[in-house]
Amino acid sequence: FAEQLKGRREKMGAVMFPRQPELSIKVRDGEIIIEQRNREDLTQGMIAEFMIWANHAAAEYCRKNTIPCLYRVQEGDDNKPEFGDTFDPVQFFTTIRTFRKTTVSQEAGRHYSLGLSAYTQATSPLRRYSDLLIHRQIKAVINGQPPVYDQNELAQAVLISDSSVSRADEIMRDRERYFLHKHIKERQKAGEVVFDGIVVDTGSANEVVFYVDFFCSFKHCRRPSFDVTVGQKVRVKVNQIDLFDGIIRFDLRQQ
């Protein structure tokens, strides 16, 4: 069923692209455990697809019933990029940079990359206060009452809550980054730490952007002494780690 829903979105213009694995960082009994989760497996894909359509259904309900809502809108053109079946760091980095940012609007509008006519966020009311507000809006109307918030009240409530949520997310990211860097620093005691990487951008005069398999993310460093080209495989040496400032520096080496 999830595949049918995904196919429906694709026919509606959604941009389908494989994503890089997701890094999972946990601490168990004092041991730092680093794992990679495949976002493209059946279970993850099914959950993601159902969440997308649930958010779309909430947005359409608000639009059709004139319920004040904060919609997620993304503009785009008709030149839909084509991706392969597997994650390609170069293609992903190059294409994603051309996408326009998703904006928050009081008017329903098309979400380009998802291929949907209206979209909001309502599937995580325990984690995002803004999702809970949308639940309250819809619940009130279903019960025959007026919406709890008018458009201005809703926007103000979300503005206040988003700052707290952003701070909480930042703390979580800092925590994960700290333990990731600590794990690598421990590995440095046994010798050099070097990872596989692939160059994705050389447009800057001073820096090179590359994808590192271990981190499941894009990193950058100063341009090396040797010539590099987009798509080139390189060795990425961890040069310096500052645990408390959250800084990690790399040097590139030829394979």
CSV table of C-alpha atoms in Angstrom, one decimal:
chain,number,residue,atom,x,y,z
A,1,PHE,CA,0.0,0.0,0.0
A,2,ALA,CA,2.8,2.4,0.9
A,3,GLU,CA,4.4,1.7,-2.6
A,4,GLN,CA,1.1,2.5,-4.2
A,5,LEU,CA,0.9,5.8,-2.3
A,6,LYS,CA,4.5,6.6,-3.3
A,7,GLY,CA,3.8,5.9,-6.9
A,8,ARG,CA,0.8,8.2,-6.8
A,9,ARG,CA,2.9,11.0,-5.5
A,10,GLU,CA,5.5,10.3,-8.2
A,11,LYS,CA,2.8,10.7,-10.9
A,12,MET,CA,1.8,14.0,-9.2
A,13,GLY,CA,5.3,15.3,-9.7
A,14,ALA,CA,7.2,14.3,-6.6
A,15,VAL,CA,10.9,14.1,-6.7
A,16,MET,CA,12.0,10.7,-5.6
A,17,PHE,CA,15.6,10.3,-4.6
A,18,PRO,CA,17.5,7.7,-2.5
A,19,ARG,CA,19.0,9.3,0.7
A,20,GLN,CA,22.2,8.5,2.5
A,21,PRO,CA,22.1,6.2,5.6
A,22,GLU,CA,21.3,7.9,8.9
A,23,LEU,CA,23.9,7.9,11.7
A,24,SER,CA,22.8,6.6,15.1
A,25,ILE,CA,24.8,7.5,18.1
A,26,LYS,CA,24.1,5.8,21.5
A,27,VAL,CA,25.8,5.3,24.8
A,28,ARG,CA,25.3,2.0,26.5
A,29,ASP,CA,27.0,1.2,29.8
A,30,GLY,CA,29.6,3.8,29.1
A,31,GLU,CA,30.3,2.4,25.6
A,32,ILE,CA,29.7,4.7,22.6
A,33,ILE,CA,27.9,2.7,19.8
A,34,ILE,CA,27.9,4.1,16.3
A,35,GLU,CA,25.5,2.5,13.8
A,36,GLN,CA,24.1,3.3,10.4
A,37,ARG,CA,20.4,3.0,9.6
A,38,ASN,CA,19.2,2.4,6.1
A,39,ARG,CA,16.5,5.0,5.3
A,40,GLU,CA,15.6,3.1,2.2
A,41,ASP,CA,14.5,-0.2,3.8
A,42,LEU,CA,10.9,-1.3,3.6
A,43,THR,CA,9.9,-0.3,7.2
A,44,GLN,CA,11.5,3.1,7.1
A,45,GLY,CA,9.9,3.8,3.7
A,46,MET,CA,6.5,2.7,4.8
A,47,ILE,CA,6.5,4.9,7.9
A,48,ALA,CA,7.7,7.9,5.9
A,49,GLU,CA,5.1,7.5,3.3
A,50,PHE,CA,2.2,7.2,5.7
A,51,MET,CA,3.5,10.2,7.6
A,52,ILE,CA,3.6,12.3,4.4
A,53,TRP,CA,0.0,11.4,3.5
A,54,ALA,CA,-1.2,11.9,7.0
A,55,ASN,CA,0.2,15.4,6.9
A,56,HIS,CA,-1.3,16.0,3.5
A,57,ALA,CA,-4.7,14.9,4.7
A,58,ALA,CA,-4.5,17.3,7.6
A,59,ALA,CA,-3.5,20.1,5.3
A,60,GLU,CA,-6.4,19.4,2.9
A,61,TYR,CA,-8.9,19.2,5.7
A,62,CYS,CA,-7.8,22.6,7.0
A,63,ARG,CA,-7.9,24.1,3.6
A,64,LYS,CA,-11.3,22.8,2.7
A,65,ASN,CA,-12.8,23.8,6.0
A,66,THR,CA,-11.1,27.2,6.2
A,67,ILE,CA,-9.2,26.2,9.4
A,68,PRO,CA,-6.3,28.5,10.3
A,69,CYS,CA,-3.2,26.4,9.6
A,70,LEU,CA,0.5,26.8,8.9
A,71,TYR,CA,1.3,25.1,5.6
A,72,ARG,CA,4.7,24.0,4.3
A,73,VAL,CA,5.1,25.3,0.8
A,74,GLN,CA,8.0,24.7,-1.6
A,75,GLU,CA,8.1,26.2,-5.0
A,76,GLY,CA,9.8,24.5,-8.0
A,77,ASP,CA,9.8,24.2,-11.8
A,78,ASP,CA,8.7,21.5,-14.1
A,79,ASN,CA,12.3,20.3,-14.8
A,80,LYS,CA,12.1,17.3,-12.4
A,81,PRO,CA,15.6,15.8,-11.8
A,82,GLU,CA,16.1,12.1,-12.2
A,83,PHE,CA,17.9,10.0,-9.7
A,84,GLY,CA,19.3,6.5,-9.8
A,85,ASP,CA,18.2,3.7,-7.5
A,86,THR,CA,21.1,4.1,-5.1
A,87,PHE,CA,22.4,7.0,-3.2
A,88,ASP,CA,25.0,9.0,-5.3
A,89,PRO,CA,26.7,11.7,-3.1
A,90,VAL,CA,27.7,13.8,-6.1
A,91,GLN,CA,24.3,13.8,-7.8
A,92,PHE,CA,22.5,14.3,-4.4
A,93,PHE,CA,24.6,17.3,-3.4
A,94,THR,CA,24.5,18.9,-6.8
A,95,THR,CA,20.7,18.5,-7.2
A,96,ILE,CA,19.6,19.3,-3.7
A,97,ARG,CA,21.3,22.7,-3.8
A,98,THR,CA,19.0,23.7,-6.6
A,99,PHE,CA,15.9,23.0,-4.6
A,100,ARG,CA,14.2,26.1,-3.1
A,101,LYS,CA,13.7,26.2,0.6
A,102,THR,CA,10.4,25.1,2.2
A,103,THR,CA,8.6,28.1,3.6
A,104,VAL,CA,5.8,28.4,6.2
A,105,SER,CA,2.6,30.0,4.8
A,106,GLN,CA,-0.9,30.8,6.0
A,107,GLU,CA,-2.1,29.9,2.6
A,108,ALA,CA,-2.1,26.4,1.2
A,109,GLY,CA,0.3,25.9,-1.7
A,110,ARG,CA,2.1,23.2,-3.6
A,111,HIS,CA,5.0,21.3,-2.0
A,112,TYR,CA,7.3,20.7,-5.0
A,113,SER,CA,9.5,17.9,-3.9
A,114,LEU,CA,6.7,15.9,-2.2
A,115,GLY,CA,4.4,16.4,-5.2
A,116,LEU,CA,1.4,17.4,-3.0
A,117,SER,CA,-1.1,20.3,-3.4
A,118,ALA,CA,-1.1,21.1,0.3
A,119,TYR,CA,1.2,20.0,3.2
A,120,THR,CA,1.5,20.7,6.9
A,121,GLN,CA,3.2,19.0,9.9
A,122,ALA,CA,0.9,17.2,12.3
A,123,THR,CA,2.3,13.7,12.8
A,124,SER,CA,4.5,14.4,15.8
A,125,PRO,CA,2.4,16.2,18.5
A,126,LEU,CA,4.4,14.8,21.3
A,127,ARG,CA,7.7,16.1,19.8
A,128,ARG,CA,6.6,19.3,18.1
A,129,TYR,CA,4.3,21.7,19.8
A,130,SER,CA,3.2,23.2,16.4
A,131,ASP,CA,1.9,19.7,15.4
A,132,LEU,CA,-0.2,19.7,18.6
A,133,LEU,CA,-1.7,23.0,17.7
A,134,ILE,CA,-2.8,21.6,14.3
A,135,HIS,CA,-4.4,18.7,16.2
A,136,ARG,CA,-6.3,21.1,18.4
A,137,GLN,CA,-7.5,23.0,15.4
A,138,ILE,CA,-8.8,20.0,13.6
A,139,LYS,CA,-10.3,18.4,16.7
A,140,ALA,CA,-12.3,21.5,17.5
A,141,VAL,CA,-13.9,21.6,14.1
A,142,ILE,CA,-14.7,17.9,14.1
A,143,ASN,CA,-16.5,18.4,17.4
A,144,GLY,CA,-18.6,21.2,15.9
A,145,GLN,CA,-16.7,24.1,17.6
A,146,PRO,CA,-14.7,27.0,16.0
A,147,PRO,CA,-11.0,26.6,15.7
A,148,VAL,CA,-9.1,27.2,18.9
A,149,TYR,CA,-6.7,29.8,17.3
A,150,ASP,CA,-7.2,32.4,14.7
A,151,GLN,CA,-4.4,32.9,12.1
A,152,ASN,CA,-2.5,35.4,14.2
A,153,GLU,CA,-2.8,33.5,17.4
A,154,LEU,CA,-1.6,30.3,15.7
A,155,ALA,CA,1.4,32.1,14.1
A,156,GLN,CA,2.4,33.7,17.4
A,157,ALA,CA,2.1,30.4,19.3
A,158,VAL,CA,4.2,28.6,16.8
A,159,LEU,CA,6.8,31.3,16.8
A,160,ILE,CA,7.2,31.1,20.6
A,161,SER,CA,7.3,27.3,20.6
A,162,ASP,CA,9.7,26.9,17.6
A,163,SER,CA,12.4,28.8,19.4
A,164,SER,CA,12.3,26.3,22.3
A,165,VAL,CA,12.1,23.4,20.0
A,166,SER,CA,15.1,24.7,18.0
A,167,ARG,CA,17.1,25.1,21.2
A,168,ALA,CA,16.2,21.5,22.3
A,169,ASP,CA,17.2,20.1,18.8
A,170,GLU,CA,20.4,22.0,19.0
A,171,ILE,CA,21.2,20.5,22.4
A,172,MET,CA,20.5,17.0,21.1
A,173,ARG,CA,22.7,17.6,18.1
A,174,ASP,CA,25.5,18.9,20.3
A,175,ARG,CA,25.2,15.9,22.5
A,176,GLU,CA,25.4,13.4,19.6
A,177,ARG,CA,28.3,15.3,18.0
A,178,TYR,CA,30.2,15.3,21.3
A,179,PHE,CA,30.0,11.5,21.6
A,180,LEU,CA,30.7,11.0,18.0
A,181,HIS,CA,33.9,13.1,18.2
A,182,LYS,CA,34.8,11.4,21.5
A,183,HIS,CA,34.5,8.0,19.8
A,184,ILE,CA,36.9,9.1,17.1
A,185,LYS,CA,39.3,10.7,19.5
A,186,GLU,CA,39.5,7.4,21.3
A,187,ARG,CA,40.4,5.7,18.0
A,188,GLN,CA,43.1,8.2,17.5
A,189,LYS,CA,45.0,6.8,20.5
A,190,ALA,CA,45.7,3.6,18.4
A,191,GLY,CA,46.9,5.6,15.4
A,192,GLU,CA,45.7,7.7,12.5
A,193,VAL,CA,42.0,7.7,11.8
A,194,VAL,CA,41.3,7.8,8.1
A,195,PHE,CA,37.9,7.4,6.3
A,196,ASP,CA,36.8,6.9,2.7
A,197,GLY,CA,35.4,9.9,1.0
A,198,ILE,CA,34.3,11.3,-2.4
A,199,VAL,CA,34.6,14.9,-3.6
A,200,VAL,CA,31.3,16.5,-4.4
A,201,ASP,CA,32.2,20.2,-4.9
A,202,THR,CA,35.4,22.1,-5.8
A,203,GLY,CA,33.8,25.5,-6.5
A,204,SER,CA,35.5,27.3,-3.7
A,205,ALA,CA,39.0,28.7,-4.1
A,206,ASN,CA,40.0,27.6,-0.6
A,207,GLU,CA,37.8,24.7,0.4
A,208,VAL,CA,36.6,21.3,-0.9
A,209,VAL,CA,33.3,19.6,0.0
A,210,PHE,CA,33.2,15.8,0.2
A,211,TYR,CA,31.0,13.0,1.5
A,212,VAL,CA,32.3,10.7,4.2
A,213,ASP,CA,30.7,7.2,4.4
A,214,PHE,CA,31.4,6.9,8.1
A,215,PHE,CA,29.7,10.1,9.0
A,216,CYS,CA,26.8,9.7,6.5
A,217,SER,CA,27.2,13.4,5.8
A,218,PHE,CA,29.0,16.1,3.8
A,219,LYS,CA,32.1,17.7,5.3
A,220,HIS,CA,34.6,20.3,4.1
A,221,CYS,CA,38.2,21.2,4.6
A,222,ARG,CA,40.9,23.3,3.1
A,223,ARG,CA,41.9,22.6,-0.5
A,224,PRO,CA,44.7,20.0,-0.6
A,225,SER,CA,48.0,20.5,-2.3
A,226,PHE,CA,47.1,18.0,-5.1
A,227,ASP,CA,44.4,18.6,-7.7
A,228,VAL,CA,40.9,17.2,-7.0
A,229,THR,CA,37.9,16.8,-9.2
A,230,VAL,CA,34.2,16.2,-8.5
A,231,GLY,CA,33.6,12.5,-8.1
A,232,GLN,CA,37.1,11.7,-7.1
A,233,LYS,CA,37.6,9.2,-4.3
A,234,VAL,CA,39.9,10.4,-1.5
A,235,ARG,CA,41.1,9.4,1.9
A,236,VAL,CA,39.9,11.6,4.7
A,237,LYS,CA,42.3,11.9,7.6
A,238,VAL,CA,41.0,13.3,10.9
A,239,ASN,CA,43.4,16.0,11.8
A,240,GLN,CA,42.1,17.7,14.9
A,241,ILE,CA,39.2,17.3,17.3
A,242,ASP,CA,38.0,19.8,19.9
A,243,LEU,CA,35.3,18.1,22.0
A,244,PHE,CA,34.0,21.1,23.7
A,245,ASP,CA,33.8,23.4,20.7
A,246,GLY,CA,32.4,20.6,18.6
A,247,ILE,CA,35.0,21.1,15.9
A,248,ILE,CA,36.6,18.4,13.8
A,249,ARG,CA,39.2,19.2,11.1
A,250,PHE,CA,40.2,17.0,8.2
A,251,ASP,CA,42.9,16.7,5.6
A,252,LEU,CA,42.5,15.0,2.2
A,253,ARG,CA,44.9,12.4,0.9
A,254,GLN,CA,45.1,10.7,-2.5
A,255,GLN,CA,44.0,7.1,-2.7
